[in-house]
C-alpha cells in the first residue's frame, strides 16, 4: 500500500501556472526594489560628495599678493575643527578649469582670474562656517567662502524626489504583485471546490480544510517567490560583476556616473528576501480566506437563492 | 432524532419541489425513501444532511433547530451522519483506501488506529483487491461500494444513502442491504433513497413515498 497521500492534490496545471505567475511578479517586485535601493544609495552619495568640499575663492585685486593670500586663507581654515584638509588649486588646474571659457594656452598670471582653495571637511562633523567666514574676512578681505549650501539643498531636494518617485513605483508594483498573486491563487483554487466540499461533508472543520490547502499553497508561493527573488538577486549580482570587469572601458564610466555602482547592498538583498516572504504569505493567506469563504458559501446554500442569515 | 414540520422547498423561483413535509425519523429506525425520478428524493436527503436549507418550515436534528445552528457546529453534527451521494463524490487523487479513511483522517485519527478497520470494511464490500486503485479506474459499482464504505466507516448515528444499489448486480445489492441492516442493528438510523422495488421487497420496512411534492408514509 502506498504511503497515505496528501489531502490536497500535489500538482496540477493550475498549480504550475501559479508558480510561474508568482515567480514573475516576485521578480518584477524585486527588480523595482533593487532599483529604488540603488537610487537611494547614489542620491546619498552625490550629496555627501558635494557636501565633503567647500571652496574659498580669492579675487585678484590691485596690489594683492595672490600666493600669499592663498597661503594665508589656507592656514586660517586649517585651524578649524572639522576641516580635514585644504589645498590651493595650482595654476595648471585653474587654467584647465577655465579652459572651456578662455581656451587653451592662456597665461594665468596675465589675467585677473580668481583662484581657489579647496577645503575638505568632515561631513559628519562640519566646521562652523559662520565663524570661518568671519575669520577669513578679517584676515583675507578678498576671500569668499562658498559652502555649496545652495547646491546641496537642490541636490537633496532632487534626490528626495527621485527616491519618493521610486518608492511610489515600488508601492504600485507591490500592490500589483499582491493583487496578481491573490487572483492567481483564487483561480488555482477554483478547480478544488469539490475537494473542499467533500472534506467538509465528511466532517472536516473549516480550520482543518483551510490549513490543508494553506500548507500546500504556501509551498507553491514560496517556490515561485524564491525563483523570482533568486533570479532578481542574481541579475543584480551579475550586473555588478559585469560593471567591475569592464571598469574603465568606454561607456562603462557613463553607466557608473548615471546609476552609481550597481550593487544593492545587504539592505537590498534583505528587501528581496522580504518580498519573497510577503509573496508566500499572501499566497497562503489568500488560500486560507478563499477556502473559508467557499465553505461559508456551501453552508449557507439555499435552494431558493436567498442567502441564509449569517449565523 | 429528526423531526420535519411543514417543510417546503423550492429551487429559485420554480415550483415547490417539496410541500408541507411533516415526519419523524426515529432513533435506530430503518426506512426506504422512494418516488419517481425527479420526485425530490435527493433534495430531501440534502435537507437531512443540512447541505440545503428549507424555504420554509422547521427541521430539528439531534434535538437542535437547524436554522439556529451556527456554521461552526455543522461539522460536528455532520460527523454523526454518514452519506452516500448519488454521484459518489470520491476524490480522484486519493486511493480507495484513502477515500474510505477520509472521514477518520479529518477527525484527526492516526492512520495506525484505523488501517485494519478500513481494510476489513473494504473486503466486506468486495473491494479487497482495489485498495490502492484510484477512483477514475474503478467501475461504477466499485465506486458505489467505496462511497458506501466511506459513509459507514465511522459508524454514524444516521446513514443517508442515495440510490446505493443503483450500479450493482442483485447479489451485491443484497449483500450491501445486509450491511445496512447490520449497521442498523448496531444502532444506526438508516434512510435509503431508491426506486428499486426488488430491493424494497426484500424486507419489511417503513416506506416514505414522495409524489408531487408530498410525502406518504407506509409502515
Ligand atoms: N440545484 C437545482 N436547481 C434547480 N432545480 C433542481 C436542482 N436540483 C434538483 N432540481 C429539481 O428538483 C426536482 C427534484 O430533484 P431530485 O434530484 O431531488 O430528484 P430525485 O427524486 O432524486 O430524482 P432521481 O431519482 O432521478 O435521482 C427535479 O425536478 C430537479 O430538476
Ligand atoms: Mg436523486
XYZ file of C-alpha atoms and ligand atoms in Angstrom:
562
model
C 0.000 0.000 0.000
C 1.328 3.418 -0.903
C 2.056 5.878 1.896
C -1.010 7.981 2.567
C -1.157 10.788 0.028
C -1.804 14.419 0.866
C -5.425 15.517 1.027
C -4.774 18.348 -1.399
C -3.525 17.066 -4.790
C 0.171 17.800 -5.112
C 0.497 19.149 -8.586
C -1.673 20.322 -11.337
C -1.596 22.587 -14.322
C -3.117 25.406 -12.300
C -0.527 24.885 -9.547
C 2.325 25.131 -12.047
C 0.810 28.212 -13.632
C 0.553 29.761 -10.186
C 4.249 29.107 -9.515
C 5.128 30.873 -12.768
C 2.864 33.860 -12.076
C 4.182 34.219 -8.536
C 7.782 33.912 -9.773
C 7.324 36.603 -12.434
C 5.630 39.025 -10.079
C 8.205 38.446 -7.354
C 10.972 39.002 -9.927
C 9.480 42.325 -11.043
C 8.904 43.476 -7.476
C 12.477 42.574 -6.526
C 13.893 44.392 -9.567
C 11.961 47.519 -8.635
C 13.030 47.212 -5.049
C 16.686 46.846 -6.058
C 16.463 49.813 -8.414
C 14.958 52.003 -5.700
C 17.640 50.879 -3.260
C 20.329 51.843 -5.775
C 18.757 55.227 -6.489
C 18.620 55.950 -2.799
C 22.247 54.960 -2.370
C 23.502 57.099 -5.241
C 21.407 60.029 -4.095
C 23.020 59.974 -0.685
C 26.470 59.523 -2.169
C 26.055 62.543 -4.511
C 25.005 64.587 -1.569
C 27.868 63.582 0.622
C 30.427 64.054 -2.139
C 29.238 67.582 -2.705
C 28.989 68.277 0.987
C 32.502 66.985 1.571
C 34.069 70.034 -0.029
C 33.857 73.782 0.327
C 35.874 76.297 -1.659
C 37.455 79.604 -0.894
C 37.625 81.954 -3.796
C 40.093 84.828 -3.769
C 39.524 87.626 -6.231
C 42.569 89.350 -7.659
C 42.949 92.949 -6.662
C 45.430 95.686 -7.350
C 48.405 95.171 -5.080
C 47.331 91.795 -3.741
C 49.990 89.138 -3.456
C 47.858 86.258 -4.609
C 50.170 83.454 -3.478
C 50.447 84.933 -0.022
C 46.720 85.448 0.235
C 46.110 81.827 -0.812
C 48.553 80.500 1.756
C 47.057 82.717 4.393
C 43.496 81.623 3.674
C 44.615 78.020 3.710
C 46.260 78.343 7.070
C 43.222 80.120 8.502
C 40.786 77.366 7.630
C 43.004 74.510 8.722
C 42.840 75.793 12.283
C 39.124 74.970 12.388
C 37.920 71.703 13.826
C 36.058 69.624 11.241
C 38.424 70.555 8.415
C 40.307 67.519 7.200
C 42.463 69.222 4.638
C 42.923 72.265 2.432
C 44.880 72.697 -0.761
C 45.492 75.540 -3.061
C 44.388 74.781 -6.574
C 47.516 75.207 -8.656
C 47.803 77.401 -11.719
C 47.670 74.486 -14.100
C 44.454 73.147 -12.537
C 42.887 76.585 -12.575
C 43.756 77.002 -16.243
C 42.186 73.640 -17.026
C 39.104 74.662 -15.106
C 38.765 77.816 -17.172
C 39.652 76.202 -20.465
C 36.087 75.895 -21.694
C 35.624 79.622 -21.411
C 39.052 81.028 -22.159
C 40.529 78.451 -24.476
C 43.873 76.741 -24.053
C 47.276 78.329 -23.993
C 46.402 81.192 -21.739
C 48.765 82.571 -19.176
C 47.034 82.702 -15.855
C 49.407 85.312 -14.477
C 48.369 87.803 -17.097
C 44.671 87.528 -16.412
C 42.797 88.700 -13.352
C 41.243 85.323 -12.637
C 40.157 84.322 -9.170
C 41.973 81.439 -7.516
C 40.609 78.678 -5.315
C 41.449 76.898 -2.110
C 39.712 73.555 -1.913
C 38.835 72.644 1.655
C 37.771 69.117 2.513
C 35.640 68.783 5.563
C 34.348 66.056 7.783
C 30.739 65.897 6.632
C 29.586 64.241 9.821
C 31.084 66.996 11.944
C 31.273 70.069 9.724
C 33.128 73.150 10.930
C 31.361 76.317 11.988
C 31.068 78.050 8.587
C 29.821 81.243 10.170
C 32.954 81.639 12.295
C 35.173 80.534 9.426
C 33.666 83.165 7.157
C 34.197 85.910 9.756
C 37.800 84.882 10.411
C 38.590 84.777 6.692
C 37.052 88.199 6.191
C 39.230 89.621 8.895
C 42.459 88.075 7.627
C 41.980 87.997 3.850
C 39.292 90.520 2.859
C 39.359 89.338 -0.782
C 38.396 85.759 0.141
C 34.885 84.408 -0.232
C 33.822 81.145 1.294
C 31.407 79.040 -0.736
C 29.980 76.125 1.228
C 27.830 74.904 -1.742
C 24.791 75.134 0.510
C 22.504 76.037 -2.362
C 23.788 73.142 -4.429
C 23.488 70.659 -1.639
C 19.966 71.813 -0.887
C 18.898 71.468 -4.507
C 20.534 68.089 -4.832
C 18.934 66.909 -1.651
C 15.550 68.034 -2.904
C 16.106 66.264 -6.221
C 17.399 63.106 -4.583
C 14.447 63.052 -2.214
C 12.017 63.484 -5.094
C 13.703 60.688 -7.031
C 13.559 58.391 -4.037
C 9.915 59.297 -3.450
C 9.038 58.531 -7.054
C 10.935 55.271 -6.739
C 9.036 54.379 -3.583
C 5.767 55.244 -5.325
C 6.621 52.908 -8.211
C 7.664 50.240 -5.722
C 4.326 50.647 -3.946
C 2.443 50.228 -7.214
C 4.462 47.187 -8.219
C 3.996 45.598 -4.801
C 0.255 46.246 -4.953
C 0.098 44.730 -8.436
C 2.107 41.752 -7.175
C -0.170 41.168 -4.222
C -3.332 41.502 -6.331
C -1.989 39.235 -9.072
C -0.963 36.633 -6.518
C -4.427 36.849 -4.935
C -6.244 36.375 -8.239
C -3.911 33.645 -9.449
C -4.304 31.782 -6.155
C -8.065 32.068 -6.315
C -8.202 30.761 -9.845
C -5.863 27.902 -8.960
C -8.189 27.086 -6.073
C -11.380 27.273 -8.096
C -10.746 23.812 -9.508
C -10.640 22.426 -5.981
C -14.118 23.362 -4.836
C -15.297 19.754 -4.987
C -12.444 18.718 -2.704
C -13.349 21.410 -0.184
C -16.959 20.263 -0.375
C -16.225 16.579 0.138
C -13.865 17.283 3.036
C -16.460 19.477 4.653
C -19.218 16.925 4.107
C -17.258 14.084 5.678
C -16.977 16.202 8.803
C -13.825 18.277 8.420
C -13.867 21.568 10.248
C -13.229 24.767 8.352
C -9.909 25.232 10.124
C -8.724 21.775 9.083
C -9.625 22.209 5.419
C -8.147 25.711 5.331
C -4.851 24.619 6.849
C -4.515 21.673 4.454
C -4.854 23.972 1.454
C -2.837 26.717 3.059
C 0.119 24.441 3.656
C 0.109 23.288 0.066
C -0.289 26.736 -1.453
C 2.286 28.288 0.864
C 4.773 25.895 -0.669
C 3.731 26.945 -4.156
C 4.011 30.622 -3.211
C 7.401 30.104 -1.609
C 8.678 28.179 -4.613
C 7.557 30.912 -7.023
C 8.728 33.723 -4.753
C 12.141 32.140 -4.273
C 12.547 31.589 -8.008
C 11.732 35.238 -8.732
C 13.797 36.590 -5.854
C 16.868 34.485 -6.609
C 16.643 35.452 -10.269
C 16.475 39.152 -9.407
C 19.308 38.920 -6.871
C 21.345 37.027 -9.471
C 20.623 39.720 -12.055
C 21.886 42.473 -9.748
C 24.892 40.436 -8.794
C 25.771 39.684 -12.424
C 25.313 43.329 -13.449
C 27.603 44.416 -10.610
C 30.224 41.861 -11.610
C 29.996 42.949 -15.235
C 30.444 46.554 -14.212
C 33.523 45.657 -12.191
C 35.002 43.654 -15.052
C 34.537 46.414 -17.619
C 35.567 49.213 -15.270
C 37.399 51.831 -17.276
C 36.235 50.579 -20.640
C 34.483 53.070 -22.890
C 30.871 53.518 -21.932
C 31.054 51.992 -18.507
C 32.045 55.325 -16.973
C 28.727 56.714 -18.153
C 26.758 53.864 -16.634
C 28.603 54.346 -13.397
C 28.025 58.091 -13.461
C 24.344 57.583 -14.128
C 23.496 54.725 -11.838
C 26.370 54.697 -9.441
C 27.774 51.333 -8.578
C 25.408 48.522 -9.494
C 25.180 46.944 -6.096
C 22.130 46.722 -3.910
C 23.961 46.006 -0.704
C 22.808 43.932 2.258
C 19.621 46.002 2.644
C 18.677 45.322 -0.958
C 19.132 41.595 -0.502
C 17.185 41.762 2.746
C 14.406 43.569 0.862
C 14.354 40.812 -1.747
C 14.052 38.209 0.997
C 11.195 40.250 2.423
C 9.419 40.355 -0.951
C 9.718 36.563 -1.196
C 8.273 36.184 2.299
C 5.425 38.594 1.559
C 4.549 36.813 -1.674
C 4.487 33.400 0.003
C 2.466 34.769 2.909
C -0.045 36.426 0.582
C -0.483 33.153 -1.297
C -1.093 31.261 1.919
C -3.410 33.862 3.392
C -5.441 34.157 0.193
C -5.782 30.401 0.162
C -6.990 30.346 3.732
C -9.545 33.106 3.210
C -10.761 31.667 -0.093
C -11.264 28.207 1.368
C -13.070 29.655 4.362
C -15.303 31.682 2.083
C -16.037 28.644 -0.074
C -17.127 26.709 2.988
C -19.282 29.586 4.198
C -20.881 29.572 0.775
C -21.536 25.841 0.929
C -23.062 26.137 4.387
C -25.345 28.995 3.509
C -26.583 27.446 0.285
C -30.298 27.845 -0.051
C -32.329 26.359 -2.817
C -34.479 29.443 -3.278
C -31.485 31.620 -3.987
C -31.845 33.814 -0.905
C -28.760 33.895 1.202
C -29.264 32.392 4.593
C -28.778 34.716 7.522
C -25.219 34.546 8.710
C -25.245 32.699 11.961
C -33.888 12.071 16.341
C -35.080 14.040 13.330
C -38.250 15.998 13.023
C -39.625 17.859 9.983
C -42.577 20.171 10.335
C -44.376 21.781 7.408
C -41.146 21.864 5.459
C -41.333 23.302 1.975
C -38.619 23.778 -0.602
C -38.335 25.399 -3.992
C -35.373 25.911 -6.277
C -35.120 29.545 -7.281
C -38.468 30.874 -8.418
C -39.615 27.422 -9.534
C -42.474 25.354 -8.162
C -42.260 23.824 -4.707
C -40.444 20.520 -5.086
C -41.325 19.518 -1.529
C -44.536 20.648 0.147
C -45.649 20.529 3.748
C -43.484 17.633 4.806
C -44.125 16.613 8.387
C -42.467 13.428 9.605
C -40.007 11.903 12.037
C -37.000 9.693 11.595
C -36.842 7.858 14.913
C -33.671 6.589 16.550
C -32.484 3.216 15.235
C -35.194 3.181 12.557
C -34.854 1.768 9.067
C -36.725 3.247 6.120
C -36.824 3.461 2.375
C -37.457 6.772 0.656
C -38.971 6.271 -2.724
C -40.699 8.103 -5.544
C -40.448 8.628 -9.274
C -37.320 10.071 -10.804
C -37.359 13.797 -10.164
C -39.762 13.465 -7.225
C -37.271 15.087 -4.870
C -35.538 12.201 -3.073
C -32.066 13.662 -3.429
C -33.406 17.058 -2.407
C -34.922 15.623 0.769
C -31.649 13.862 1.619
C -29.825 17.178 1.205
C -32.203 18.718 3.731
C -31.492 15.819 6.075
C -27.781 16.380 5.571
C -28.114 20.121 6.261
C -26.447 20.962 2.966
C -29.617 22.705 1.834
C -31.842 24.947 3.898
C -35.601 24.705 3.590
C -37.598 27.531 2.050
C -40.000 27.268 4.939
C -40.824 25.015 7.866
C -38.905 23.691 10.813
C -36.250 20.994 10.875
C -34.901 19.620 14.130
C -31.908 17.312 14.036
C -30.427 15.706 17.112
C -32.740 17.943 19.142
C -31.477 21.168 17.587
C -33.356 23.565 15.349
C -31.004 23.649 12.388
C -31.937 27.208 11.488
C -30.297 28.214 14.770
C -27.158 26.108 14.449
C -24.059 28.278 13.905
C -21.871 27.276 10.938
C -19.102 26.285 13.305
C -21.235 23.495 14.752
C -22.201 21.964 11.398
C -19.095 19.756 11.063
C -19.729 18.256 14.495
C -23.340 17.489 13.575
C -22.317 16.077 10.190
C -19.856 13.740 11.869
C -22.877 11.954 13.277
C -24.246 11.409 9.785
C -22.884 9.163 7.034
C -23.960 9.942 3.494
C -23.697 8.089 0.206
C -24.103 10.584 -2.625
C -25.896 9.549 -5.779
C -22.826 10.747 -7.705
C -20.417 9.181 -5.144
C -18.150 12.235 -4.740
C -14.952 10.293 -4.314
C -11.729 12.295 -4.546
C -9.913 11.247 -7.714
C -6.413 11.848 -6.360
C -6.887 9.540 -3.376
C -6.849 5.755 -3.449
C -9.878 3.721 -2.458
C -8.300 3.171 0.943
C -7.639 6.892 1.418
C -11.116 7.851 0.258
C -12.747 5.477 2.694
C -10.431 6.570 5.513
C -11.060 10.269 4.836
C -13.768 10.799 7.479
C -11.443 9.363 10.142
C -8.493 11.328 8.877
C -10.327 14.661 9.088
C -11.286 13.770 12.647
C -7.579 13.700 13.413
C -7.268 9.953 13.959
C -3.814 8.476 13.283
C -3.657 6.035 10.401
C -2.399 3.158 12.542
C -5.621 3.296 14.565
C -7.953 2.701 11.632
C -5.935 0.897 8.972
C -7.269 -2.566 9.855
C -10.890 -1.414 10.114
C -10.763 0.248 6.705
C -9.198 -2.748 5.009
C -11.711 -5.073 6.679
C -14.661 -2.970 5.520
C -13.243 -2.770 2.003
C -13.009 -6.561 1.960
C -16.581 -6.860 3.135
C -17.853 -4.690 0.257
C -15.727 -6.685 -2.186
C -13.015 -4.106 -2.779
C -10.232 -6.047 -1.042
C -8.138 -6.076 -4.197
C -8.910 -2.477 -5.204
C -7.475 -0.869 -2.071
C -4.832 1.056 -3.992
C -6.858 1.893 -7.081
C -7.760 5.479 -7.878
C -11.476 6.201 -8.471
C -11.108 7.000 -12.200
C -10.166 3.381 -12.867
C -12.962 1.890 -10.748
C -16.184 0.602 -12.300
C -19.458 2.312 -11.430
C -20.352 -0.419 -8.948
C -16.917 -0.321 -7.362
C -17.146 3.438 -6.886
C -20.550 2.986 -5.332
C -19.232 0.466 -2.857
C -16.302 2.721 -1.997
C -18.766 5.564 -1.375
C -20.840 3.307 0.880
C -17.766 2.193 2.798
C -16.802 5.840 3.353
C -20.263 6.589 4.762
C -20.139 3.607 7.127
C -16.580 3.750 8.338
C -17.247 5.907 11.413
C -20.446 4.081 12.486
C -22.695 7.152 12.112
C -25.889 7.640 14.105
C -27.735 8.335 10.883
C -26.988 6.881 7.465
C -28.341 8.565 4.349
C -27.889 6.613 1.132
C -28.950 7.895 -2.282
C -29.553 5.008 -4.704
C -26.849 2.902 -3.038
C -27.572 -0.140 -5.179
C -28.144 1.598 -8.492
C -24.966 0.310 -10.085
C -24.534 -3.193 -8.689
C -25.949 -6.612 -9.588
C -28.698 -8.164 -7.434
C -26.410 -10.419 -5.363
C -24.184 -7.454 -4.492
C -27.267 -5.317 -3.796
C -28.409 -7.972 -1.375
C -25.023 -8.047 0.285
C -24.984 -4.250 0.680
C -28.509 -4.290 2.074
C -27.432 -6.784 4.698
C -24.559 -4.426 5.550
C -27.054 -1.601 6.122
C -29.191 -3.893 8.260
C -26.186 -4.918 10.308
C -25.343 -1.263 10.853
C -28.968 -0.593 11.809
C -28.859 -3.468 14.288
C -25.842 -1.788 15.884
C -27.908 1.355 16.418
C -27.749 3.491 13.277
C -30.912 5.009 11.830
C -30.940 4.335 8.072
C -32.667 6.186 5.234
C -32.227 4.619 1.803
C -33.497 6.522 -1.215
C -34.272 4.173 -4.066
C -36.762 3.369 -6.765
C -35.614 -0.236 -6.893
C -38.752 -2.184 -5.972
C -36.982 -5.519 -5.809
C -34.659 -4.080 -3.180
C -37.526 -2.765 -1.058
C -39.392 -6.044 -1.364
C -36.535 -7.864 0.327
C -37.588 -6.711 3.736
C -40.434 -5.403 5.728
C -39.522 -1.747 6.396
C -41.052 1.655 6.619
C -41.596 3.281 3.223
C -41.686 7.016 2.653
C -43.166 7.756 -0.745
C -42.778 11.124 -2.470
C -45.418 12.059 -5.015
C -45.989 15.537 -6.378
C -44.012 17.069 -3.570
C -45.963 15.372 -0.780
C -44.881 12.571 1.460
C -46.862 9.448 2.263
C -45.610 7.066 4.894
C -46.378 3.343 4.999
C -45.472 1.224 7.938
N -29.985 22.684 -7.978
C -31.205 22.604 -8.552
N -31.724 23.708 -9.132
C -32.943 23.651 -9.696
N -33.705 22.561 -9.737
C -33.230 21.437 -9.179
C -31.954 21.398 -8.551
N -31.750 20.152 -8.079
C -32.840 19.452 -8.387
N -33.749 20.205 -9.044
C -35.074 19.778 -9.492
O -35.780 19.300 -8.375
C -36.509 18.137 -8.694
C -36.154 17.030 -7.748
O -34.832 16.649 -7.965
P -34.127 15.476 -7.161
O -32.731 15.382 -7.620
O -34.371 15.690 -5.745
O -34.972 14.210 -7.662
P -34.757 12.662 -7.332
O -36.006 12.193 -6.722
O -33.520 12.463 -6.549
O -34.590 12.060 -8.779
P -33.734 10.773 -9.248
O -34.496 9.575 -8.821
O -33.687 10.899 -10.722
O -32.410 10.892 -8.599
C -36.212 17.827 -10.143
O -37.288 18.308 -10.931
C -34.971 18.608 -10.437
O -34.966 19.049 -11.771
Mg -31.729 11.620 -6.879
